[in-house]
Short mmCIF file of C-alpha atoms and ligand atoms in Angstrom, two decimals:
data_model
loop_
_atom_site.label_atom_id
_atom_site.label_comp_id
_atom_site.label_asym_id
_atom_site.label_seq_id
_atom_site.Cartn_x
_atom_site.Cartn_y
_atom_site.Cartn_z
CA MET A 25 5.47 22.94 -10.48
CA LEU A 26 1.70 22.93 -10.16
CA SER A 27 -0.52 25.82 -12.12
CA LEU A 28 -1.94 28.22 -10.08
CA GLU A 29 -5.47 26.91 -10.67
CA GLN A 30 -4.18 23.77 -9.47
CA VAL A 31 -2.96 25.50 -6.37
CA LYS A 32 -5.94 27.28 -5.91
CA GLN A 33 -8.27 24.05 -5.75
CA SER A 34 -6.29 22.12 -3.67
CA LEU A 35 -6.24 25.08 -0.64
CA GLU A 36 -10.07 25.68 -1.16
CA SER A 37 -10.41 21.75 -0.45
CA ALA A 38 -8.45 22.28 1.97
CA GLY A 39 -10.24 24.74 3.60
CA GLN A 40 -6.89 27.11 3.12
CA SER A 41 -7.97 29.91 0.70
CA HIS A 42 -7.08 32.42 3.24
CA VAL A 43 -2.87 31.50 1.80
CA LEU A 44 -3.49 32.94 -1.61
CA GLN A 45 -5.28 36.27 0.11
CA PHE A 46 -1.96 38.20 -0.96
CA TRP A 47 -1.03 37.04 -3.93
CA PRO A 48 -2.34 40.29 -6.39
CA GLU A 49 0.06 42.24 -4.40
CA LEU A 50 3.61 39.92 -4.95
CA CYS A 51 5.30 40.44 -7.81
CA GLU A 52 6.35 37.98 -10.22
CA VAL A 53 9.31 36.35 -8.72
CA GLU A 54 7.90 36.28 -5.31
CA ARG A 55 4.82 34.51 -6.96
CA ASP A 56 7.35 32.20 -8.77
CA ARG A 57 8.63 31.40 -5.20
CA PHE A 58 5.36 31.17 -3.08
CA LEU A 59 3.75 28.82 -6.17
CA GLN A 60 7.22 26.61 -5.77
CA GLU A 61 6.88 26.43 -2.21
CA LEU A 62 3.02 25.33 -2.36
CA SER A 63 3.45 23.11 -5.09
CA GLN A 64 6.20 21.14 -2.89
CA LEU A 65 3.65 20.93 0.05
CA ASP A 66 1.37 17.56 0.92
CA LEU A 67 -1.63 19.24 -0.27
CA LYS A 68 -3.73 16.09 -0.23
CA GLY A 69 -2.46 16.09 3.43
CA LEU A 70 -3.23 19.08 4.19
CA LYS A 71 -6.81 19.03 5.15
CA ASP A 72 -6.14 16.17 7.57
CA HIS A 73 -3.46 17.87 9.10
CA CYS A 74 -4.80 21.54 9.73
CA GLU A 75 -7.97 19.20 11.51
CA GLY A 76 -5.63 17.38 13.08
CA ALA A 77 -3.87 20.04 14.95
CA ALA A 78 -6.94 21.98 15.55
CA ARG A 79 -8.09 18.95 17.10
CA SER A 80 -5.24 18.24 19.16
CA ALA A 81 -5.09 21.73 20.34
CA ALA A 82 -9.09 21.71 21.77
CA SER A 83 -8.51 18.83 23.30
CA PRO A 84 -4.42 17.77 24.26
CA SER A 85 -4.65 14.08 24.48
CA ALA A 86 -4.50 12.46 27.97
CA SER A 87 -1.52 11.84 30.15
CA LEU A 88 0.01 8.58 29.72
CA ASP A 89 1.36 8.97 33.32
CA GLN A 90 -1.42 6.34 35.31
CA HIS A 91 -0.17 3.96 32.61
CA MET A 92 3.43 4.45 33.23
CA GLU A 93 5.42 2.38 34.83
CA PRO A 94 9.92 1.89 35.10
CA VAL A 95 11.73 -0.46 33.44
CA PRO A 96 12.63 -3.15 35.46
CA PRO A 97 15.92 -2.68 36.43
CA GLU A 98 16.90 -5.74 35.73
CA SER A 99 16.40 -5.90 31.93
CA ILE A 100 18.61 -2.47 31.76
CA GLY A 101 22.18 -2.92 31.12
CA SER A 102 24.34 -0.91 32.82
CA VAL A 103 27.72 0.30 32.28
CA ARG A 104 28.31 0.89 36.19
CA LYS A 105 26.95 -2.31 37.15
CA SER A 106 28.62 -5.11 34.87
CA ASP A 107 32.28 -6.44 35.02
CA LYS A 108 34.94 -5.57 33.21
CA ASP A 109 34.66 -9.02 30.95
CA SER A 110 31.67 -8.21 30.04
CA LEU A 111 32.77 -4.75 28.94
CA ALA A 112 35.41 -6.08 27.21
CA GLU A 113 33.40 -8.49 25.46
CA TRP A 114 30.92 -5.57 24.23
CA GLU A 115 33.61 -3.45 22.75
CA ASN A 116 35.33 -6.25 20.92
CA GLU A 117 32.17 -7.67 19.19
CA GLY A 118 30.93 -3.54 18.59
CA LEU A 119 34.62 -3.05 17.17
CA LEU A 120 34.50 -6.49 15.20
CA GLN A 121 31.15 -4.82 13.37
CA ILE A 122 32.82 -1.72 12.80
CA SER A 123 35.65 -3.43 11.27
CA GLU A 124 33.11 -5.42 8.92
CA ASN A 125 31.94 -2.25 7.44
CA ARG A 126 28.92 -3.09 9.15
CA VAL A 127 27.86 0.29 11.44
CA GLY A 128 26.72 3.45 10.15
CA ILE A 129 26.12 6.50 12.39
CA LEU A 130 23.11 8.77 11.61
CA LEU A 131 22.88 12.62 13.21
CA LEU A 132 19.68 14.00 13.85
CA ALA A 133 20.58 17.99 12.69
CA GLY A 134 17.14 19.35 11.63
CA GLY A 135 16.36 21.29 14.51
CA GLN A 136 16.60 24.87 14.65
CA GLY A 137 18.54 25.29 17.88
CA THR A 138 15.79 28.13 19.47
CA ARG A 139 16.73 27.83 22.41
CA LEU A 140 20.51 28.42 22.08
CA GLY A 141 19.49 30.77 20.14
CA VAL A 142 22.24 30.96 17.08
CA GLN A 143 21.34 31.35 13.35
CA TYR A 144 23.48 28.65 12.16
CA PRO A 145 23.52 24.82 12.82
CA LYS A 146 24.21 24.11 16.26
CA GLY A 147 26.90 21.39 15.12
CA MET A 148 29.10 24.58 14.04
CA TYR A 149 28.83 25.88 17.41
CA ASN A 150 32.53 26.52 19.29
CA VAL A 151 32.13 25.78 23.33
CA GLY A 152 35.05 27.67 23.69
CA LEU A 153 37.26 24.78 24.15
CA PRO A 154 41.25 25.64 24.15
CA SER A 155 41.28 23.66 20.36
CA GLY A 156 38.51 25.93 19.64
CA LYS A 157 36.78 22.96 18.07
CA THR A 158 33.18 22.82 16.71
CA LEU A 159 30.96 19.89 18.02
CA TYR A 160 31.22 19.06 14.23
CA GLN A 161 34.84 18.91 14.50
CA ILE A 162 35.04 16.81 17.39
CA GLN A 163 32.78 14.39 16.31
CA THR A 164 34.23 13.94 13.32
CA GLU A 165 37.78 13.03 14.39
CA ARG A 166 35.74 10.10 16.84
CA ILE A 167 34.80 9.00 13.45
CA HIS A 168 38.18 8.92 12.75
CA LYS A 169 39.22 7.52 15.66
CA ILE A 170 36.69 4.40 16.30
CA GLN A 171 37.89 3.24 12.28
CA GLU A 172 41.62 3.62 13.21
CA LEU A 173 40.40 1.27 16.31
CA ALA A 174 38.41 -1.19 14.45
CA ASP A 175 41.01 -1.56 11.76
CA ARG A 176 43.93 -1.96 14.24
CA LYS A 177 42.42 -4.50 16.01
CA TYR A 178 40.83 -6.71 13.52
CA GLY A 179 43.11 -5.77 10.74
CA SER A 180 41.11 -4.32 8.56
CA LYS A 181 40.01 -1.27 6.28
CA CYS A 182 36.82 0.42 7.59
CA ILE A 183 34.75 2.77 6.66
CA VAL A 184 31.88 3.92 8.91
CA PRO A 185 29.41 6.05 6.87
CA TRP A 186 27.67 9.38 8.73
CA TYR A 187 24.55 10.08 7.76
CA ILE A 188 23.29 13.39 8.65
CA MET A 189 19.76 14.37 8.56
CA THR A 190 19.14 17.61 8.40
CA SER A 191 16.08 20.12 7.42
CA GLU A 192 15.50 23.75 5.17
CA PHE A 193 16.88 25.58 7.65
CA THR A 194 20.26 23.32 8.15
CA LEU A 195 21.08 21.81 4.54
CA ALA A 196 22.91 24.37 2.98
CA PRO A 197 25.33 25.76 6.07
CA THR A 198 26.22 22.13 7.31
CA GLU A 199 27.01 21.34 3.64
CA LYS A 200 29.25 24.79 3.05
CA PHE A 201 30.38 23.83 6.79
CA PHE A 202 31.65 21.03 5.69
CA LYS A 203 33.20 21.54 1.94
CA GLU A 204 34.97 24.40 3.74
CA ASN A 205 36.86 22.28 6.10
CA ASN A 206 37.50 19.91 3.46
CA TYR A 207 35.10 17.59 5.21
CA PHE A 208 37.45 17.20 8.54
CA GLY A 209 39.86 14.76 6.52
CA LEU A 210 36.47 12.43 5.61
CA GLU A 211 35.70 11.23 2.71
CA PRO A 212 33.45 13.21 0.88
CA SER A 213 31.14 10.03 0.12
CA ASN A 214 31.00 8.42 3.06
CA ILE A 215 29.21 11.84 4.27
CA VAL A 216 25.41 11.67 3.28
CA MET A 217 23.20 14.46 3.94
CA PHE A 218 19.80 14.54 3.09
CA GLU A 219 16.80 16.55 4.16
CA GLN A 220 13.47 15.89 6.43
CA ARG A 221 10.15 17.61 5.57
CA MET A 222 8.73 20.49 6.46
CA ILE A 223 4.88 21.07 7.57
CA PRO A 224 3.15 24.61 8.08
CA ALA A 225 2.43 25.60 11.33
CA VAL A 226 -1.62 25.99 12.27
CA THR A 227 -3.47 28.42 14.04
CA PHE A 228 -5.23 27.15 17.13
CA ASP A 229 -8.49 27.06 14.52
CA GLY A 230 -6.80 24.99 11.94
CA LYS A 231 -5.39 28.06 9.96
CA VAL A 232 -2.31 27.29 7.99
CA ILE A 233 -0.04 30.84 9.20
CA LEU A 234 1.18 33.03 6.79
CA GLN A 235 4.93 33.96 7.59
CA GLY A 236 5.01 36.71 5.10
CA LYS A 237 2.41 37.80 1.89
CA GLY A 238 3.66 34.77 0.11
CA LYS A 239 5.22 32.36 2.59
CA LEU A 240 4.10 29.67 4.92
CA ALA A 241 4.97 29.76 8.11
CA MET A 242 6.81 26.08 8.44
CA ALA A 243 8.98 23.89 10.49
CA PRO A 244 10.60 20.52 10.15
CA ASP A 245 8.58 17.65 10.83
CA GLY A 246 10.10 16.52 14.46
CA ASN A 247 13.38 13.97 14.79
CA GLY A 248 10.61 11.43 14.12
CA GLY A 249 10.36 12.69 10.52
CA LEU A 250 13.94 10.70 9.90
CA TYR A 251 11.51 7.63 9.43
CA GLN A 252 9.86 9.20 6.47
CA ALA A 253 13.61 11.13 5.14
CA LEU A 254 14.61 7.49 5.02
CA VAL A 255 12.58 6.83 2.38
CA ASP A 256 12.59 10.20 0.47
CA ASN A 257 15.83 10.17 0.17
CA LYS A 258 16.88 6.01 -0.22
CA VAL A 259 18.66 6.08 2.76
CA LEU A 260 18.24 2.54 3.39
CA GLU A 261 18.98 1.44 -0.03
CA ASP A 262 22.49 3.38 0.70
CA MET A 263 22.74 1.41 3.90
CA LYS A 264 22.03 -2.10 2.22
CA LYS A 265 24.40 -1.16 -0.78
CA ARG A 266 27.32 -0.36 1.62
CA GLY A 267 26.33 -3.37 3.39
CA VAL A 268 25.44 -1.39 6.86
CA GLU A 269 22.91 -3.60 9.25
CA TYR A 270 23.40 -1.08 12.28
CA LEU A 271 22.87 2.22 12.76
CA HIS A 272 23.74 4.61 15.60
CA VAL A 273 21.69 7.19 15.70
CA TYR A 274 22.45 10.27 17.81
CA CYS A 275 21.33 13.43 18.45
CA VAL A 276 23.94 16.64 17.79
CA ASP A 277 24.53 18.81 21.02
CA ASN A 278 25.90 16.22 22.86
CA ILE A 279 29.50 17.08 23.05
CA LEU A 280 30.90 13.97 24.99
CA VAL A 281 28.37 11.33 22.17
CA LYS A 282 30.43 8.80 21.80
CA MET A 283 30.60 8.13 17.52
CA ALA A 284 29.21 4.27 16.82
CA ASP A 285 30.18 3.52 20.44
CA PRO A 286 31.68 -0.26 20.28
CA VAL A 287 30.07 -1.22 23.70
CA PHE A 288 26.90 -0.18 22.90
CA ILE A 289 27.31 -1.55 19.41
CA GLY A 290 28.42 -4.70 21.17
CA PHE A 291 25.92 -5.04 23.77
CA CYS A 292 22.67 -4.34 21.50
CA VAL A 293 24.07 -7.02 18.75
CA SER A 294 24.99 -9.49 21.61
CA LYS A 295 21.39 -9.20 22.98
CA GLY A 296 20.08 -9.46 19.64
CA ALA A 297 18.34 -6.37 20.08
CA ASP A 298 16.53 -4.37 17.02
CA CYS A 299 15.98 -1.73 18.92
CA GLY A 300 17.98 -0.08 21.73
CA ALA A 301 18.19 3.48 23.65
CA LYS A 302 21.17 4.92 25.84
CA VAL A 303 19.74 6.02 29.50
CA VAL A 304 21.63 8.11 31.84
CA GLU A 305 20.21 8.25 35.51
CA LYS A 306 18.14 11.57 35.79
CA ALA A 307 20.22 14.45 37.71
CA TYR A 308 16.75 16.12 39.30
CA PRO A 309 12.99 15.40 38.55
CA ALA A 310 12.34 18.54 36.13
CA GLU A 311 15.56 17.62 34.15
CA PRO A 312 14.34 18.04 29.95
CA VAL A 313 14.94 14.59 28.98
CA GLY A 314 12.80 11.74 28.44
CA ALA A 315 11.79 9.08 30.82
CA VAL A 316 12.64 5.60 29.47
CA CYS A 317 9.49 3.62 30.81
CA ARG A 318 7.23 1.48 30.16
CA VAL A 319 3.24 2.44 29.10
CA ARG A 320 0.61 -0.21 29.27
CA GLY A 321 3.35 -2.84 29.23
CA VAL A 322 5.24 -1.66 26.48
CA SER A 323 8.62 -0.15 26.10
CA GLN A 324 8.71 3.32 25.01
CA VAL A 325 9.99 7.14 26.35
CA VAL A 326 7.78 9.40 27.70
CA GLU A 327 8.75 13.05 27.17
CA TYR A 328 9.89 15.58 29.54
CA SER A 329 7.45 17.89 28.23
CA GLU A 330 4.44 15.42 28.54
CA ILE A 331 4.94 14.16 32.01
CA GLN A 332 3.29 15.13 34.81
CA PRO A 333 5.39 16.90 37.56
CA GLU A 334 3.80 14.78 40.43
CA THR A 335 4.85 11.46 38.23
CA ALA A 336 8.45 13.07 37.38
CA GLU A 337 9.07 13.84 41.12
CA LEU A 338 7.75 9.98 42.37
CA ARG A 339 10.73 8.49 44.17
CA GLY A 340 11.16 4.83 45.50
CA PRO A 341 11.81 3.25 49.17
CA GLY A 342 15.41 4.14 48.90
CA GLY A 343 14.72 7.78 47.65
CA GLU A 344 15.84 7.10 44.43
CA LEU A 345 13.35 8.31 41.83
CA VAL A 346 11.25 6.08 40.10
CA TYR A 347 11.72 7.16 36.45
CA SER A 348 15.05 7.40 36.10
CA ALA A 349 15.78 6.17 33.17
CA GLY A 350 16.91 9.75 31.33
CA ASN A 351 17.01 9.34 27.36
CA ILE A 352 20.20 11.00 26.47
CA CYS A 353 19.08 10.64 22.62
CA ASN A 354 21.32 7.99 21.42
CA HIS A 355 19.28 5.18 20.12
CA PHE A 356 20.97 1.49 18.15
CA PHE A 357 18.77 0.41 15.09
CA THR A 358 19.44 -2.41 12.88
CA ARG A 359 18.33 -1.62 9.57
CA ALA A 360 16.21 -5.03 9.18
CA PHE A 361 14.15 -3.12 12.12
CA LEU A 362 14.11 0.76 9.79
CA GLN A 363 12.78 -1.50 6.92
CA ASP A 364 9.92 -2.83 8.79
CA VAL A 365 9.33 0.69 10.26
CA ALA A 366 9.26 2.46 6.55
CA GLU A 367 7.00 -0.31 4.83
CA LYS A 368 3.99 -0.42 8.28
CA PHE A 369 4.72 1.97 10.88
CA LYS A 370 5.93 4.96 10.23
CA GLY A 371 2.58 6.07 9.07
CA GLN A 372 1.42 5.10 13.01
CA LEU A 373 3.64 7.57 14.74
CA LYS A 374 2.33 9.60 17.20
CA GLN A 375 1.82 13.19 16.37
CA HIS A 376 2.68 15.62 19.02
CA VAL A 377 1.67 18.88 19.35
CA ALA A 378 3.80 21.94 20.47
CA PHE A 379 1.91 25.42 21.04
CA LYS A 380 4.59 28.33 19.63
CA LYS A 381 5.08 31.88 19.40
CA VAL A 382 4.85 32.05 15.09
CA PRO A 383 5.60 35.75 13.62
CA PHE A 384 2.93 35.88 10.78
CA VAL A 385 1.02 38.15 8.51
CA ASP A 386 -2.41 39.65 10.30
CA LEU A 387 -5.64 40.16 7.60
CA CYS A 388 -4.59 43.58 7.09
CA GLY A 389 -0.68 42.49 5.62
CA ASN A 390 1.09 44.14 8.81
CA GLN A 391 4.00 41.95 9.66
CA VAL A 392 3.23 40.62 13.58
CA LYS A 393 5.43 38.94 15.99
CA PRO A 394 3.53 37.26 18.68
CA THR A 395 4.26 37.72 22.33
CA LYS A 396 2.04 34.45 23.35
CA PRO A 397 1.58 30.94 21.42
CA ASN A 398 -0.57 31.64 18.53
CA GLY A 399 0.41 28.54 16.48
CA ILE A 400 0.42 24.45 16.74
CA LYS A 401 3.69 22.92 15.34
CA MET A 402 3.13 19.20 15.20
CA GLU A 403 5.80 16.75 15.76
CA LYS A 404 6.98 13.40 15.33
CA PHE A 405 9.93 12.19 17.51
CA VAL A 406 11.96 9.54 17.02
CA PHE A 407 12.08 7.02 19.76
CA ASP A 408 8.32 6.04 19.07
CA VAL A 409 9.44 3.92 17.09
CA PHE A 410 10.28 1.39 20.25
CA PRO A 411 6.88 0.31 20.60
CA PHE A 412 7.06 -1.69 17.27
CA SER A 413 10.49 -3.20 18.46
CA ARG A 414 10.61 -6.80 18.93
CA ASN A 415 13.71 -6.52 21.26
CA PHE A 416 14.03 -3.34 22.73
CA VAL A 417 16.42 -2.97 25.05
CA VAL A 418 17.89 -0.21 27.64
CA PHE A 419 21.85 0.72 28.37
CA GLU A 420 22.57 2.82 30.92
CA VAL A 421 25.59 4.56 30.76
CA VAL A 422 27.86 7.15 33.22
CA ARG A 423 26.61 10.71 32.68
CA GLU A 424 30.31 12.51 33.09
CA ASP A 425 31.49 10.24 30.65
CA GLU A 426 28.73 10.59 28.10
CA PHE A 427 26.06 13.44 28.18
CA SER A 428 26.33 16.81 28.57
CA PRO A 429 24.21 18.67 25.90
CA LEU A 430 24.28 21.83 24.56
CA LYS A 431 20.61 23.05 24.61
CA ASN A 432 20.67 26.64 26.09
CA ALA A 433 22.80 30.04 25.61
CA ASP A 434 25.20 30.91 28.33
CA GLY A 435 23.25 32.41 31.26
CA ALA A 436 20.96 29.77 31.63
CA ALA A 437 21.96 27.07 34.57
CA THR A 438 22.65 24.25 32.92
CA ASP A 439 23.25 22.67 29.78
CA ASN A 440 24.99 25.47 27.85
CA PRO A 441 28.41 26.32 26.60
CA THR A 442 30.12 26.62 29.57
CA THR A 443 28.85 23.43 31.21
CA ALA A 444 29.81 21.45 27.85
CA ARG A 445 33.10 22.66 27.78
CA ASN A 446 33.37 21.96 31.47
CA SER A 447 32.41 18.44 31.05
CA LEU A 448 34.82 17.92 28.41
CA LEU A 449 37.82 19.37 30.03
CA ALA A 450 37.25 17.53 33.23
CA GLN A 451 36.79 14.20 31.43
CA HIS A 452 40.36 14.49 29.72
CA CYS A 453 42.06 15.56 32.46
CA HIS A 454 40.72 12.55 34.36
CA TRP A 455 42.01 10.56 31.54
CA ALA A 456 45.28 12.56 31.79
CA THR A 457 46.20 11.91 35.73
CA ALA A 458 44.57 8.22 34.86
CA ALA A 459 47.29 7.43 32.53
CA GLY A 460 49.59 8.68 35.42
CA ALA A 461 50.13 12.41 34.36
CA THR A 462 50.86 15.32 36.82
CA LEU A 463 49.09 18.44 35.64
CA LEU A 464 50.85 21.41 36.40
CA ASP A 465 48.02 25.27 36.31
CA GLU A 466 49.75 28.61 34.90
CA HIS A 467 51.95 29.04 38.28
CA GLY A 468 53.43 25.49 38.25
CA ASN A 469 51.17 24.23 40.99
CA THR A 470 50.41 20.56 40.87
CA LEU A 471 46.32 20.35 39.82
CA PRO A 472 44.68 17.51 42.06
CA ARG A 473 44.27 13.97 40.74
CA THR A 474 40.70 13.96 40.05
CA ALA A 475 39.26 10.48 40.85
CA SER A 476 36.70 10.92 38.35
CA ALA A 477 35.43 13.38 35.41
CA SER A 478 33.08 15.37 37.28
CA ALA A 479 30.39 17.59 35.02
CA GLY A 480 29.86 20.08 38.08
CA ASP A 481 33.54 20.85 38.23
CA SER A 482 33.42 24.71 37.39
CA HIS A 483 36.53 25.23 36.68
CA PRO A 484 38.23 22.04 35.26
CA ALA A 485 41.70 22.29 34.17
CA LEU A 486 42.60 23.42 30.96
CA CYS A 487 43.59 19.79 29.69
CA GLU A 488 42.21 18.65 25.92
CA ILE A 489 42.88 15.62 24.33
CA SER A 490 42.44 15.33 20.47
CA PRO A 491 40.29 12.77 19.32
CA LEU A 492 42.68 12.15 17.17
CA VAL A 493 44.91 10.64 19.89
CA SER A 494 42.80 9.35 21.96
CA TYR A 495 38.46 8.25 21.47
CA PHE A 496 38.08 7.18 25.00
CA GLY A 497 41.13 7.79 27.21
CA GLU A 498 42.58 4.39 25.84
CA GLY A 499 46.58 4.75 24.62
CA LEU A 500 47.41 7.99 27.08
CA GLU A 501 49.73 5.77 29.14
CA GLN A 502 52.22 5.16 26.91
CA LEU A 503 52.55 9.53 26.38
CA LEU A 504 51.64 10.41 29.96
CA LYS A 505 52.96 8.09 32.29
CA GLY A 506 55.09 9.92 34.73
CA ARG A 507 55.22 12.95 32.79
CA THR A 508 54.71 16.41 34.54
CA LEU A 509 52.87 18.82 32.33
CA PRO A 510 51.69 22.45 32.19
CA THR A 511 48.62 23.59 31.72
CA PRO A 512 46.40 24.62 29.00
CA LEU A 513 47.67 21.25 27.49
CA ILE A 514 46.15 20.78 24.00
CA LEU A 515 47.28 17.33 23.14
CA ASP A 516 46.75 16.83 19.77
CA GLU A 517 48.71 14.66 17.31
CA LYS A 518 51.65 16.45 16.90
CA ARG A 519 52.33 17.32 20.40
CA ALA A 520 51.90 12.93 20.91
CA LYS A 521 54.44 12.56 18.49
CA GLU A 522 56.29 15.34 20.16
CA LEU A 523 55.89 13.43 23.43
CA GLN A 524 56.62 9.92 22.45
CA ALA A 525 59.55 10.70 20.56
CA GLN A 526 61.12 12.29 24.39
C1 UD1 B 603 12.10 13.88 20.92
C2 UD1 B 603 13.62 13.75 21.50
O1 UD1 B 603 14.31 12.85 20.75
N1 UD1 B 603 13.63 14.29 22.28
C3 UD1 B 603 15.06 13.81 23.33
C4 UD1 B 603 15.99 14.96 23.06
O2 UD1 B 603 15.21 16.33 23.22
P1 UD1 B 603 15.41 17.51 22.78
O3 UD1 B 603 13.95 18.71 23.23
O4 UD1 B 603 16.99 18.47 23.51
O5 UD1 B 603 15.42 17.87 21.38
P2 UD1 B 603 16.13 18.75 20.70
O6 UD1 B 603 15.16 19.61 20.26
O7 UD1 B 603 17.52 19.02 21.04
O8 UD1 B 603 16.32 17.71 19.42
C5 UD1 B 603 17.10 16.36 19.43
C6 UD1 B 603 17.89 16.46 18.44
O9 UD1 B 603 16.97 16.15 16.96
C7 UD1 B 603 17.36 16.63 15.83
N2 UD1 B 603 15.98 17.73 15.23
C8 UD1 B 603 14.97 18.13 16.42
C9 UD1 B 603 14.05 18.57 15.82
C10 UD1 B 603 13.86 18.12 14.01
O10 UD1 B 603 12.42 18.34 13.69
N3 UD1 B 603 14.73 17.44 13.36
C11 UD1 B 603 15.55 17.23 14.14
O11 UD1 B 603 16.87 16.49 13.46
C12 UD1 B 603 17.94 18.13 16.55
O12 UD1 B 603 18.89 18.59 15.67
C13 UD1 B 603 18.92 17.07 17.96
O13 UD1 B 603 19.93 16.79 17.25
O14 UD1 B 603 17.07 14.73 23.46
C14 UD1 B 603 17.11 14.71 24.97
C15 UD1 B 603 18.75 14.47 25.49
O15 UD1 B 603 19.50 15.20 25.09
C16 UD1 B 603 16.39 13.33 25.32
O16 UD1 B 603 16.22 13.46 26.77
C17 UD1 B 603 14.66 14.12 24.62
O17 UD1 B 603 13.84 12.63 25.30
#
């Protein structure tokens, strides 16, 4: 820990002396804690950070819109447009890589889930499924299953390590949650949790904001903080030691996420890609998803908060959206590429500016909850490494199968607990009927066979299939064909055994 004198000098030379203005009022414990916090700060980089934030606030960076062009359709891989053989080939390739322990998963879970409005990490959220499972439990069970599928196909015993990036806000509760739940049966040494960095929020004139008299207003450095965190926490070394060559990176809130998706991994590996992104067709122009596109000829994502509405609304001759490739925050990276980013490019990542309402103490020491934005948070984005890729690929998947994010609280029009729950139930109902089951409602009436899962279905049958039974609808015929089953139906391992025995 630095001495008060050292911190004082550094703050002074960064033009941030006000940070210590309440020092005389702090008690011994508060002083210790504050000094600790300040010692951990990148005091050398503080001046640049604050000045950079103020500059960005004064002159927001020019929009990229006039340099954007869509990714040519022929260079997008697509589940819908590919034949069965190609899909099977990619899946086999993916499962082979998994079976040889060459695949890892990395979860971005350092966000604060402000829009959802819960005080705990989003992965711990229970959307109200019949089983009561949380997002974390669902994700863990999918890891169990994908390991089993790879083992069964290639006769090996494999491990898919799970790296979880947390932040100061989410590390302790996430650790506690997994521990309390016995890591949902995964080997704890194969779950590697690490923390991303935090950076101070700054006023429009470049002053670090004090959240309390002895506390800075800090926020995680965005999900692009991943690349620094990989270095800080020696994650790339861990991957190397385990022989992991490919990483599936994903965001915590998509209830349909295919963990270590073998089709996506197989697709990327067989194309020789070092970097890849999954997309879905955007549902509507203002949907809050980034647009995967080219800017000045280079593949990248233009975030939904940074694209002009007119550009998002552009339509082609057939009425289709020009920028329809919606980023679902599911990325593929080779370890070699991540190593390159860590060594050469991470310092070049763009800083994105967000204007936020940041609670603070005013000059008189009063706690203030602002009603309009008063501060700047600088964030890096995980996809901003795409331009450094040598072979970037895009893979379009079917929304109903793979994307239903939980962003907002119930009451919001979209992406809330109800839509997430319904998407999963609709998918499972579709799997069950496609496998030959007839489902009955609570009055014993036959429920219609669904031709496809539909996220828009507001009352799907209560049919939930545990990922421990089926990862993506496979293996259900032998359990369900020709059966008539009442709902609610929770097809877990126990029920599957009973059905098998009948
Ligand atoms: C920058 C980014 O990726 N944006 C994508 C993100 O937007 P969106 O704005 O929804 O991103 P979120 O704020 O939900 O963050 C995405 C993920 O990153 C994690 N996180 C966030 C901030 C942070 O400092 N640390 C951290 O780990 C979150 O926990 C979450 O798992 O998901 C959408 C799909 O759902 C995409 O269309 C957006 O293009």
